[in-house]
């Protein structure tokens, strides 16, 4: 299969002979223009399937984020309340409503399980990748650079960041879709000046506000301002900002829910959503998620695995191309917006108090396009191919590393959670070894083009992430919790949590699991094995214990 972006040399009227199809010896032919699009499209579809849908419903929900979103959706359906969200019986102000509506619709159609809860994110990530393909094809492809759209989408589909976030039952894949659609229409408007393009931007921002809040307005607003400024066209940005019909569209989409939620919860909504989860999140680390000013440099390399080598190889040429235009403040329109988009997100979240790797995804879409545009330049093969090889080697070595390291871990919970060698069966290890061997063979195959080798090894990495790594990590961390919840549901136990935050337990138990300040006699408690040594649990009856997860009945 030809990788995305490696179109043939034939013109639009050439044809490709497929096989003799007629009795007189005439050959059936396929137009080269069709083949040039069909094969990359098939490769892109395979990448999306491997990265986003392979085993989507087989991995347990990860805590805390997936568990919290999923439990809030379960409680929405149980309460019949489609305006306010709740988590284990308490008001939840973390995110707006749209992702919960989509999860609720999916669960109603397919049932309350991991597949249904994750499906909206997987579909949103698929649409995000598709939007990249369409935009890059129409803006950057030409006779001298065919296939850029498919290449950019393929890079996006096979990065670790998109693969992980697109499989998560959380709001970020949906937000990234709306951010990309908004920025793409901003770029179209900057060159075409059509009112419909400008007003679609307001629509996408409105949907983003319903997905994750003010960041959906901040990123395209600030990035577009910088982009117009780099072209010396701030007056055009200001005119677009004063579009009354655009603002009417945005408010019609987003305002009704915000007003309804404020009418219900009043100042608690303002304090919980706007102040704590937006203003305070920028001002100080929340829930221990802090980091230094350079936090996002290594995070960027991890998010872009296995493509970070291509990024490192192309960055010097990228900067050499844009620096003269920056000094003149007359950068080409598309370059101005692509760089403003990435650099604003990188700088803003580097200054924020709360730091999480996936925040950087709000600004990596332009990097997918920039890397695709630079893919044919000569690059050091060792630099480009080293990251996918290291990634696959790390996956293959994981079970052996845990076997060696887990027994020496001092914390009881961590030792029991990571010491479950049965998770990595013989088939798992064999497949991991085969993927690594195939990648090594491709790296050594000097007769093939570097882009072909990199694209193929990246596809192997996507399969390893979705088919091996995430299922294994999910079973280590969440498998026992799911088993414990299903046991509690079968036995009809009224369970409370102590010293553990695991909202997925409530999803699998199909009931609210409140936290208790202190265990009392007769209670069934969910906790971790590192809490068993406390006096409050002395003499407790162990009902379930596996992988550091414990269900017990308090006796004293």
Coordinates of C-alpha atoms in Angstrom, one line a residue, residues 1-3 381 385 389 437-457 460:
X1 CA 0.0 0.0 0.0
X2 CA 1.3 3.4 -0.9
X3 CA 1.5 5.6 2.2
X381 CA 17.1 8.7 8.8
X385 CA 13.2 6.5 12.7
X389 CA 11.8 2.2 17.2
X437 CA 11.1 -6.8 14.5
X438 CA 9.0 -5.5 11.6
X439 CA 10.0 -1.9 12.5
X440 CA 13.6 -2.8 12.7
X441 CA 13.4 -4.4 9.3
X442 CA 11.8 -1.3 7.8
X443 CA 14.5 0.9 9.4
X444 CA 17.2 -1.2 7.8
X445 CA 15.4 -1.3 4.4
X446 CA 17.5 1.4 2.7
X447 CA 15.9 0.7 -0.7
X448 CA 12.6 2.2 0.4
X449 CA 11.8 5.9 0.7
X450 CA 12.2 7.3 4.2
X451 CA 8.6 8.6 4.2
X452 CA 7.4 5.0 3.4
X453 CA 9.4 3.5 6.2
X454 CA 8.4 6.2 8.7
X455 CA 4.7 6.0 7.8
X456 CA 4.6 2.2 8.1
X457 CA 6.5 2.1 11.4
X460 CA 2.8 -0.2 13.7

